[in-house]
Amino acid sequence: MVRFPQVVESAIIRVVRFSEQYKNIRSRLIKLSDHFSRFQKTDPRYRDAYTAYNFPVNLMKMMLLIKRLPLLHPEPFQKETIRVLDIGCGEGAGMFGLYFGVKDRKFNFTGIDSSKEALKRNGQFFRIFKQDNPDLRVSYSKKRLTLESLKRHKKRYNFVLFINTLAEIISPKRIGLEFVKSVLSLTAENGLVIIIEPALKSNTRRLMQLRESMVKNRLAHIVLPCRHHNSCPLLKIEREWCHFVIPWRPPEFIISINQGLNREIDRLKFSYLVISRSPSRYFGYTVISQLLKEKGRKKFFICTEKGRVEVFRLNRDTTSQNNEFDTINSGDLIEIDNFNLKRANLWRIEKETSVKVLQRF
Ligand SMILES: C[S@@+](CC[C@H](N)C(=O)[O-])C[C@H]1O[C@@H](n2cnc3c(N)ncnc32)[C@H](O)[C@@H]1O
């Protein structure tokens, strides 16, 4: 399991002055979640609560996601200086998550945010992290981003990030293709656009719809989570939304904040989309459920270009060829060979079937 970076943990403790205000942070976190679930903007009064809880959680999501991308889309990682545009950067969960997931490169970050306080806090973190790496550069732009201002933006980046910002930048309505075109045009050759959203059904289905119109109009190549460019099988099922639940070990201070709140803090829940103007390497299937245990058998679901497929194995068919089946988690990229095709959407893993996890969060 990837560890939360110690240097970020210390930086948060220093910036938020924890010992003085555990109780405050707890009560403000409750209000903050309420705002998010109603698509409301981040209220500056909750800054410390956000920094103490949402910032590390979001940073970790970004860090885990970025670690998966070099295998699938290596080019933007090979630049001598990696240029990153973080839109609605806030405290910097996106840009710093990317940094701690990649490290050992020169980085040039641009952070855009409409909040002066958020940018100020981002600057505090930046100065702490720069002490260990003089090759970090940042520039900030305090502005309220609109579609028009996106179009006017002239520079090009290896990564363009929207980390938990779509809900604030584009309120509940459908996201238009104009937006996607403008965002893609901000990427340098082979650059990536990374969007992370909370795992709420409303946010996620909106992202799924956006992906659907992108592939229908052949606007972008999808890098993750989908490994194909056909219709999203989950979009047709009204009760479903494509989100991921990833176990992690939260830092000690989050465990302390959680006393009395009793949130499920050992799971990162999110939905996401990584797109590019250029194609990626395509192999494997994405697991889109947890491993589900039933009497005498286990199963999970994968996303394929022909739709959602249930993959099952009877316990008595467990062999060394297929025992990675037992470790499956949502979001894994896997390979399955030599299975028994019971139906197009039902694959049976048999004794001689090979199941390999190629990559996981
Ligand atoms: C939920 S926070 C996400 C911050 C950070 N990306 C993260 O994941 O922790 C949303 C951020 O977007 C900023 N924001 C909202 N609407 C914006 C707009 N139209 N232009 C620029 N920034 C905006 C807010 O000030 C806030 O810092």
CSV table of C-alpha atoms and ligand atoms in Angstrom, one decimal:
chain,number,residue,atom,x,y,z
A,1,MET,CA,0.0,0.0,0.0
A,2,VAL,CA,1.4,3.4,-1.0
A,3,ARG,CA,2.2,5.5,2.1
A,4,PHE,CA,1.0,9.1,2.6
A,5,PRO,CA,4.2,11.3,2.2
A,6,GLN,CA,5.6,12.1,5.6
A,7,VAL,CA,6.7,15.5,4.5
A,8,VAL,CA,3.1,16.4,3.5
A,9,GLU,CA,1.8,15.1,6.9
A,10,SER,CA,4.3,17.4,8.7
A,11,ALA,CA,3.5,20.3,6.5
A,12,ILE,CA,-0.3,20.0,7.2
A,13,ILE,CA,0.3,19.8,10.9
A,14,ARG,CA,2.5,22.9,10.8
A,15,VAL,CA,0.1,25.0,8.5
A,16,VAL,CA,-3.1,24.1,10.3
A,17,ARG,CA,-1.7,24.4,13.9
A,18,PHE,CA,-3.6,21.2,14.8
A,19,SER,CA,-3.3,20.9,18.5
A,20,GLU,CA,-5.3,24.1,19.0
A,21,GLN,CA,-8.3,23.1,17.1
A,22,TYR,CA,-9.3,19.5,16.7
A,23,LYS,CA,-12.8,20.2,17.9
A,24,ASN,CA,-13.3,23.1,15.5
A,25,ILE,CA,-12.1,21.1,12.5
A,26,ARG,CA,-14.5,18.2,13.4
A,27,SER,CA,-17.6,20.4,13.5
A,28,ARG,CA,-16.6,22.3,10.3
A,29,LEU,CA,-16.0,19.1,8.4
A,30,ILE,CA,-19.7,18.2,8.9
A,31,LYS,CA,-20.8,21.5,7.4
A,32,LEU,CA,-18.3,21.3,4.6
A,33,SER,CA,-19.6,17.8,3.4
A,34,ASP,CA,-23.1,19.2,3.5
A,35,HIS,CA,-22.0,22.1,1.1
A,36,PHE,CA,-20.3,19.7,-1.3
A,37,SER,CA,-23.3,17.4,-1.5
A,38,ARG,CA,-25.4,20.5,-2.6
A,39,PHE,CA,-22.8,21.6,-5.3
A,40,GLN,CA,-22.0,24.6,-3.2
A,41,LYS,CA,-18.7,26.5,-3.3
A,42,THR,CA,-16.0,26.0,-0.7
A,43,ASP,CA,-16.7,28.6,2.1
A,44,PRO,CA,-13.5,30.3,3.3
A,45,ARG,CA,-14.6,29.7,7.0
A,46,TYR,CA,-13.9,26.0,6.5
A,47,ARG,CA,-10.3,26.5,5.1
A,48,ASP,CA,-8.6,24.7,8.0
A,49,ALA,CA,-11.1,21.8,8.0
A,50,TYR,CA,-10.5,21.5,4.2
A,51,THR,CA,-6.7,21.5,4.6
A,52,ALA,CA,-6.8,19.0,7.4
A,53,TYR,CA,-9.1,16.5,5.8
A,54,ASN,CA,-10.0,17.1,2.1
A,55,PHE,CA,-6.5,18.2,1.1
A,56,PRO,CA,-4.7,15.1,2.2
A,57,VAL,CA,-7.5,12.8,0.9
A,58,ASN,CA,-7.5,14.5,-2.5
A,59,LEU,CA,-3.7,14.7,-2.7
A,60,MET,CA,-3.6,10.9,-2.1
A,61,LYS,CA,-6.2,10.2,-4.8
A,62,MET,CA,-4.1,12.2,-7.3
A,63,MET,CA,-0.9,10.6,-6.2
A,64,LEU,CA,-2.2,7.1,-6.6
A,65,LEU,CA,-3.7,7.9,-10.0
A,66,ILE,CA,-0.6,9.6,-11.4
A,67,LYS,CA,1.5,6.6,-10.5
A,68,ARG,CA,-0.5,4.5,-12.9
A,69,LEU,CA,-0.2,6.6,-16.0
A,70,PRO,CA,3.4,6.3,-17.1
A,71,LEU,CA,2.8,2.6,-18.1
A,72,LEU,CA,-0.2,3.6,-20.2
A,73,HIS,CA,0.8,7.0,-21.5
A,74,PRO,CA,4.5,7.6,-20.9
A,75,GLU,CA,5.3,10.7,-23.0
A,76,PRO,CA,4.4,13.6,-20.7
A,77,PHE,CA,6.5,12.0,-17.9
A,78,GLN,CA,9.6,12.0,-20.1
A,79,LYS,CA,9.9,15.8,-20.3
A,80,GLU,CA,12.8,17.4,-18.6
A,81,THR,CA,10.5,20.0,-17.1
A,82,ILE,CA,6.9,18.9,-16.5
A,83,ARG,CA,4.4,21.7,-16.9
A,84,VAL,CA,1.2,21.4,-15.0
A,85,LEU,CA,-1.9,23.6,-15.1
A,86,ASP,CA,-4.1,23.1,-12.0
A,87,ILE,CA,-7.5,24.7,-12.5
A,88,GLY,CA,-9.3,25.4,-9.2
A,89,CYS,CA,-6.1,24.3,-7.5
A,90,GLY,CA,-7.1,25.3,-4.0
A,91,GLU,CA,-4.4,24.3,-1.5
A,92,GLY,CA,-2.8,22.2,-4.2
A,93,ALA,CA,-4.0,18.6,-3.8
A,94,GLY,CA,-3.8,18.2,-7.6
A,95,MET,CA,-0.4,19.7,-8.3
A,96,PHE,CA,1.3,18.4,-5.1
A,97,GLY,CA,-0.3,14.9,-5.5
A,98,LEU,CA,1.2,14.8,-9.0
A,99,TYR,CA,4.5,16.0,-7.7
A,100,PHE,CA,4.7,13.4,-4.9
A,101,GLY,CA,3.6,10.6,-7.3
A,102,VAL,CA,6.3,11.5,-9.9
A,103,LYS,CA,9.1,13.3,-8.0
A,104,ASP,CA,12.7,13.6,-9.4
A,105,ARG,CA,11.8,15.9,-12.2
A,106,LYS,CA,11.7,19.7,-12.7
A,107,PHE,CA,8.2,21.0,-12.3
A,108,ASN,CA,6.6,24.1,-13.4
A,109,PHE,CA,3.2,24.5,-11.9
A,110,THR,CA,0.5,27.1,-12.7
A,111,GLY,CA,-2.3,27.3,-10.2
A,112,ILE,CA,-5.6,29.1,-11.0
A,113,ASP,CA,-8.1,29.7,-8.3
A,114,SER,CA,-10.7,32.4,-7.6
A,115,SER,CA,-9.9,32.3,-3.9
A,116,LYS,CA,-7.1,34.4,-2.5
A,117,GLU,CA,-7.0,32.4,0.7
A,118,ALA,CA,-6.7,29.1,-1.1
A,119,LEU,CA,-3.8,30.4,-3.2
A,120,LYS,CA,-2.2,31.8,-0.1
A,121,ARG,CA,-2.3,28.4,1.6
A,122,ASN,CA,-1.1,26.7,-1.6
A,123,GLY,CA,1.9,29.1,-1.4
A,124,GLN,CA,2.6,28.0,2.2
A,125,PHE,CA,2.8,24.4,1.1
A,126,PHE,CA,4.8,25.2,-2.0
A,127,ARG,CA,7.5,26.9,0.1
A,128,ILE,CA,7.8,23.9,2.4
A,129,PHE,CA,8.1,21.4,-0.4
A,130,LYS,CA,10.5,23.6,-2.4
A,131,GLN,CA,13.0,23.3,0.5
A,132,ASP,CA,13.6,19.7,-0.5
A,133,ASN,CA,13.5,20.4,-4.3
A,134,PRO,CA,14.8,23.7,-5.7
A,135,ASP,CA,13.6,22.5,-9.1
A,136,LEU,CA,10.0,23.4,-8.3
A,137,ARG,CA,8.5,26.5,-9.8
A,138,VAL,CA,5.0,27.9,-9.4
A,139,SER,CA,3.0,30.8,-10.6
A,140,TYR,CA,-0.5,31.7,-9.5
A,141,SER,CA,-3.4,33.4,-11.1
A,142,LYS,CA,-6.2,34.6,-9.0
A,143,LYS,CA,-9.2,34.6,-11.3
A,144,ARG,CA,-12.7,33.2,-11.8
A,145,LEU,CA,-12.3,30.9,-14.7
A,146,THR,CA,-14.9,30.9,-17.5
A,147,LEU,CA,-15.2,29.1,-20.8
A,148,GLU,CA,-14.2,32.3,-22.5
A,149,SER,CA,-11.1,32.8,-20.3
A,150,LEU,CA,-10.1,29.1,-20.9
A,151,LYS,CA,-10.2,29.8,-24.7
A,152,ARG,CA,-7.9,32.8,-24.3
A,153,HIS,CA,-5.3,30.9,-22.3
A,154,LYS,CA,-2.2,30.7,-24.6
A,155,LYS,CA,0.3,28.4,-22.8
A,156,ARG,CA,0.4,24.6,-23.3
A,157,TYR,CA,0.9,22.0,-20.5
A,158,ASN,CA,1.9,18.4,-20.1
A,159,PHE,CA,-0.9,18.0,-17.5
A,160,VAL,CA,-4.1,19.9,-17.1
A,161,LEU,CA,-5.9,19.1,-13.8
A,162,PHE,CA,-9.4,19.6,-12.6
A,163,ILE,CA,-9.4,18.0,-9.2
A,164,ASN,CA,-12.8,18.3,-7.5
A,165,THR,CA,-13.5,21.5,-9.3
A,166,LEU,CA,-16.0,20.7,-12.0
A,167,ALA,CA,-18.9,21.0,-9.7
A,168,GLU,CA,-17.9,24.5,-8.7
A,169,ILE,CA,-16.8,25.7,-12.1
A,170,ILE,CA,-19.7,24.2,-14.1
A,171,SER,CA,-22.8,24.1,-11.8
A,172,PRO,CA,-25.2,21.2,-12.0
A,173,LYS,CA,-26.0,21.4,-15.7
A,174,ARG,CA,-24.5,19.1,-18.4
A,175,ILE,CA,-20.9,19.9,-19.4
A,176,GLY,CA,-20.7,21.0,-23.0
A,177,LEU,CA,-18.2,19.8,-25.6
A,178,GLU,CA,-17.0,23.4,-26.0
A,179,PHE,CA,-15.5,23.0,-22.6
A,180,VAL,CA,-13.7,19.8,-23.5
A,181,LYS,CA,-12.3,21.3,-26.7
A,182,SER,CA,-10.9,24.3,-24.9
A,183,VAL,CA,-9.4,22.1,-22.2
A,184,LEU,CA,-7.8,19.7,-24.7
A,185,SER,CA,-6.3,22.7,-26.6
A,186,LEU,CA,-4.4,23.6,-23.4
A,187,THR,CA,-2.4,20.4,-23.6
A,188,ALA,CA,1.0,20.1,-25.3
A,189,GLU,CA,1.6,17.2,-27.6
A,190,ASN,CA,0.7,13.9,-25.8
A,191,GLY,CA,-0.4,15.9,-22.8
A,192,LEU,CA,-3.1,14.6,-20.4
A,193,VAL,CA,-6.2,16.1,-18.9
A,194,ILE,CA,-7.0,14.6,-15.5
A,195,ILE,CA,-10.4,15.1,-13.9
A,196,ILE,CA,-11.2,13.8,-10.4
A,197,GLU,CA,-14.6,14.1,-8.9
A,198,PRO,CA,-16.2,13.0,-5.6
A,199,ALA,CA,-17.8,9.6,-5.9
A,200,LEU,CA,-21.3,11.1,-5.6
A,201,LYS,CA,-23.7,9.6,-8.1
A,202,SER,CA,-24.7,13.0,-9.5
A,203,ASN,CA,-21.1,14.2,-10.2
A,204,THR,CA,-20.1,10.8,-11.5
A,205,ARG,CA,-22.9,10.3,-13.9
A,206,ARG,CA,-22.3,13.8,-15.3
A,207,LEU,CA,-18.7,12.8,-15.9
A,208,MET,CA,-19.8,9.6,-17.6
A,209,GLN,CA,-22.1,11.6,-19.8
A,210,LEU,CA,-19.3,13.9,-20.7
A,211,ARG,CA,-17.1,10.9,-21.6
A,212,GLU,CA,-20.0,9.5,-23.7
A,213,SER,CA,-20.3,12.6,-25.8
A,214,MET,CA,-16.5,12.9,-26.2
A,215,VAL,CA,-16.3,9.4,-27.7
A,216,LYS,CA,-19.4,9.8,-29.8
A,217,ASN,CA,-17.9,13.0,-31.3
A,218,ARG,CA,-14.3,11.4,-31.4
A,219,LEU,CA,-13.0,14.4,-29.5
A,220,ALA,CA,-10.5,12.7,-27.2
A,221,HIS,CA,-8.8,9.5,-26.5
A,222,ILE,CA,-9.7,8.0,-23.1
A,223,VAL,CA,-6.7,6.8,-21.1
A,224,LEU,CA,-8.4,5.7,-17.9
A,225,PRO,CA,-10.6,4.3,-16.3
A,226,CYS,CA,-12.0,3.0,-19.6
A,227,ARG,CA,-9.8,0.9,-21.8
A,228,HIS,CA,-12.0,1.3,-24.9
A,229,HIS,CA,-13.9,3.9,-26.8
A,230,ASN,CA,-17.3,2.3,-27.0
A,231,SER,CA,-20.3,3.4,-25.1
A,232,CYS,CA,-20.1,3.3,-21.3
A,233,PRO,CA,-22.0,0.1,-20.2
A,234,LEU,CA,-22.9,1.6,-16.8
A,235,LEU,CA,-24.5,4.8,-18.3
A,236,LYS,CA,-27.4,2.7,-19.5
A,237,ILE,CA,-28.1,1.4,-16.0
A,238,GLU,CA,-29.8,4.3,-14.2
A,239,ARG,CA,-28.8,3.1,-10.7
A,240,GLU,CA,-25.1,2.7,-11.5
A,241,TRP,CA,-22.2,5.1,-11.4
A,242,CYS,CA,-18.6,4.3,-12.3
A,243,HIS,CA,-16.7,5.1,-9.1
A,244,PHE,CA,-13.8,3.5,-7.3
A,245,VAL,CA,-13.2,2.6,-3.6
A,246,ILE,CA,-9.6,2.2,-2.8
A,247,PRO,CA,-8.2,1.2,0.7
A,248,TRP,CA,-5.4,3.4,2.1
A,249,ARG,CA,-3.8,4.1,5.4
A,250,PRO,CA,-4.7,7.6,6.5
A,251,PRO,CA,-2.2,9.7,8.4
A,252,GLU,CA,-2.5,9.8,12.2
A,253,PHE,CA,-4.0,13.2,12.4
A,254,ILE,CA,-7.0,12.2,10.2
A,255,ILE,CA,-7.6,9.3,12.6
A,256,SER,CA,-7.7,11.8,15.4
A,257,ILE,CA,-10.0,14.2,13.6
A,258,ASN,CA,-12.3,11.2,12.9
A,259,GLN,CA,-12.9,10.4,16.6
A,260,GLY,CA,-16.6,11.0,17.1
A,261,LEU,CA,-17.2,11.6,13.4
A,262,ASN,CA,-16.7,7.9,12.6
A,263,ARG,CA,-16.3,8.4,8.8
A,264,GLU,CA,-15.1,5.5,6.7
A,265,ILE,CA,-11.7,7.1,6.5
A,266,ASP,CA,-9.7,4.1,5.3
A,267,ARG,CA,-11.3,4.1,1.9
A,268,LEU,CA,-10.7,6.7,-0.9
A,269,LYS,CA,-13.8,7.1,-2.9
A,270,PHE,CA,-13.8,8.9,-6.2
A,271,SER,CA,-14.6,8.9,-9.9
A,272,TYR,CA,-12.2,10.2,-12.5
A,273,LEU,CA,-11.4,10.5,-16.2
A,274,VAL,CA,-8.0,10.8,-17.9
A,275,ILE,CA,-8.1,12.0,-21.6
A,276,SER,CA,-5.7,13.0,-24.2
A,277,ARG,CA,-5.5,14.2,-27.8
A,278,SER,CA,-3.2,11.3,-28.6
A,279,PRO,CA,-3.8,7.6,-28.2
A,280,SER,CA,-2.5,5.6,-25.3
A,281,ARG,CA,-1.4,2.0,-25.0
A,282,TYR,CA,-4.5,-0.2,-24.8
A,283,PHE,CA,-4.5,-3.5,-23.0
A,284,GLY,CA,-6.3,-5.1,-20.1
A,285,TYR,CA,-9.7,-4.6,-18.5
A,286,THR,CA,-10.7,-2.3,-15.7
A,287,VAL,CA,-12.4,-3.9,-12.7
A,288,ILE,CA,-15.5,-1.9,-11.8
A,289,SER,CA,-16.7,-3.5,-8.7
A,290,GLN,CA,-15.4,-4.9,-5.4
A,291,LEU,CA,-14.7,-8.7,-5.2
A,292,LEU,CA,-18.1,-10.1,-4.2
A,293,LYS,CA,-18.3,-13.3,-2.2
A,294,GLU,CA,-21.2,-15.7,-2.6
A,295,LYS,CA,-21.7,-19.3,-1.4
A,296,GLY,CA,-19.0,-21.5,-3.0
A,297,ARG,CA,-17.9,-18.8,-5.5
A,298,LYS,CA,-16.6,-15.2,-5.9
A,299,LYS,CA,-17.2,-12.7,-8.6
A,300,PHE,CA,-16.5,-9.2,-9.8
A,301,PHE,CA,-17.4,-7.0,-12.8
A,302,ILE,CA,-15.1,-5.7,-15.5
A,303,CYS,CA,-15.7,-3.0,-18.2
A,304,THR,CA,-15.2,-4.3,-21.8
A,305,GLU,CA,-15.8,-2.7,-25.2
A,306,LYS,CA,-18.8,-5.0,-25.5
A,307,GLY,CA,-20.3,-4.0,-22.1
A,308,ARG,CA,-20.1,-4.9,-18.5
A,309,VAL,CA,-19.1,-8.5,-17.9
A,310,GLU,CA,-19.5,-10.6,-14.7
A,311,VAL,CA,-16.4,-12.7,-14.1
A,312,PHE,CA,-16.9,-15.6,-11.6
A,313,ARG,CA,-14.8,-18.5,-10.2
A,314,LEU,CA,-16.0,-21.4,-8.1
A,315,ASN,CA,-13.9,-21.8,-5.0
A,316,ARG,CA,-13.0,-25.3,-6.0
A,317,ASP,CA,-11.4,-24.0,-9.3
A,318,THR,CA,-8.8,-22.0,-7.4
A,319,THR,CA,-5.3,-22.7,-8.8
A,320,SER,CA,-1.9,-20.9,-8.8
A,321,GLN,CA,-2.8,-19.8,-12.4
A,322,ASN,CA,-5.9,-17.8,-11.2
A,323,ASN,CA,-5.3,-17.1,-7.5
A,324,GLU,CA,-4.8,-13.4,-8.1
A,325,PHE,CA,-8.6,-13.4,-8.5
A,326,ASP,CA,-8.7,-13.4,-4.7
A,327,THR,CA,-6.9,-10.0,-4.5
A,328,ILE,CA,-9.1,-8.2,-7.0
A,329,ASN,CA,-10.2,-4.7,-6.0
A,330,SER,CA,-12.1,-2.0,-7.8
A,331,GLY,CA,-10.0,0.0,-10.3
A,332,ASP,CA,-7.5,-2.8,-10.9
A,333,LEU,CA,-6.3,-3.2,-14.5
A,334,ILE,CA,-6.3,-7.0,-15.2
A,335,GLU,CA,-5.7,-9.5,-17.9
A,336,ILE,CA,-7.7,-12.8,-18.2
A,337,ASP,CA,-6.7,-15.6,-20.6
A,338,ASN,CA,-8.3,-18.8,-21.5
A,339,PHE,CA,-11.6,-18.3,-19.7
A,340,ASN,CA,-14.9,-20.1,-20.4
A,341,LEU,CA,-17.3,-17.8,-22.3
A,342,LYS,CA,-20.6,-18.8,-20.7
A,343,ARG,CA,-22.3,-15.8,-22.3
A,344,ALA,CA,-21.0,-12.5,-23.8
A,345,ASN,CA,-21.5,-10.9,-20.4
A,346,LEU,CA,-20.6,-13.9,-18.2
A,347,TRP,CA,-17.1,-15.3,-18.1
A,348,ARG,CA,-16.1,-18.3,-16.0
A,349,ILE,CA,-12.6,-18.6,-14.6
A,350,GLU,CA,-11.6,-22.3,-14.7
A,351,LYS,CA,-8.6,-24.1,-13.3
A,352,GLU,CA,-6.4,-23.4,-16.3
A,353,THR,CA,-7.6,-19.7,-16.7
A,354,SER,CA,-4.9,-17.2,-16.1
A,355,VAL,CA,-5.8,-14.1,-14.1
A,356,LYS,CA,-3.2,-11.4,-13.7
A,357,VAL,CA,-3.4,-8.0,-12.0
A,358,LEU,CA,-1.3,-5.7,-14.3
A,359,GLN,CA,-1.8,-2.5,-12.3
A,360,ARG,CA,-3.6,-1.2,-9.3
A,361,PHE,CA,-4.1,1.9,-7.2
B,1,LIG,C1,-13.5,21.8,-3.9
B,1,LIG,S1,-12.1,22.9,-4.1
B,1,LIG,C2,-10.9,21.8,-4.8
B,1,LIG,C3,-9.5,22.3,-4.5
B,1,LIG,C4,-8.4,21.3,-5.0
B,1,LIG,N1,-8.4,21.1,-6.4
B,1,LIG,C5,-8.6,19.9,-4.3
B,1,LIG,O1,-8.9,18.9,-4.9
B,1,LIG,O2,-8.5,19.9,-3.1
B,1,LIG,C6,-12.6,23.8,-5.5
B,1,LIG,C7,-11.7,25.0,-5.8
B,1,LIG,O3,-12.1,25.6,-7.0
B,1,LIG,C8,-12.1,27.0,-6.9
B,1,LIG,N2,-13.0,27.6,-7.9
B,1,LIG,C9,-14.4,27.5,-7.9
B,1,LIG,N3,-14.9,28.1,-9.0
B,1,LIG,C10,-13.8,28.6,-9.7
B,1,LIG,C11,-13.7,29.3,-10.9
B,1,LIG,N4,-14.8,29.6,-11.6
B,1,LIG,N5,-12.5,29.6,-11.3
B,1,LIG,C12,-11.4,29.3,-10.6
B,1,LIG,N6,-11.4,28.7,-9.4
B,1,LIG,C13,-12.6,28.3,-9.0
B,1,LIG,C14,-12.5,27.3,-5.4
B,1,LIG,O4,-12.0,28.5,-4.9
B,1,LIG,C15,-11.8,26.1,-4.7
B,1,LIG,O5,-10.5,26.4,-4.3
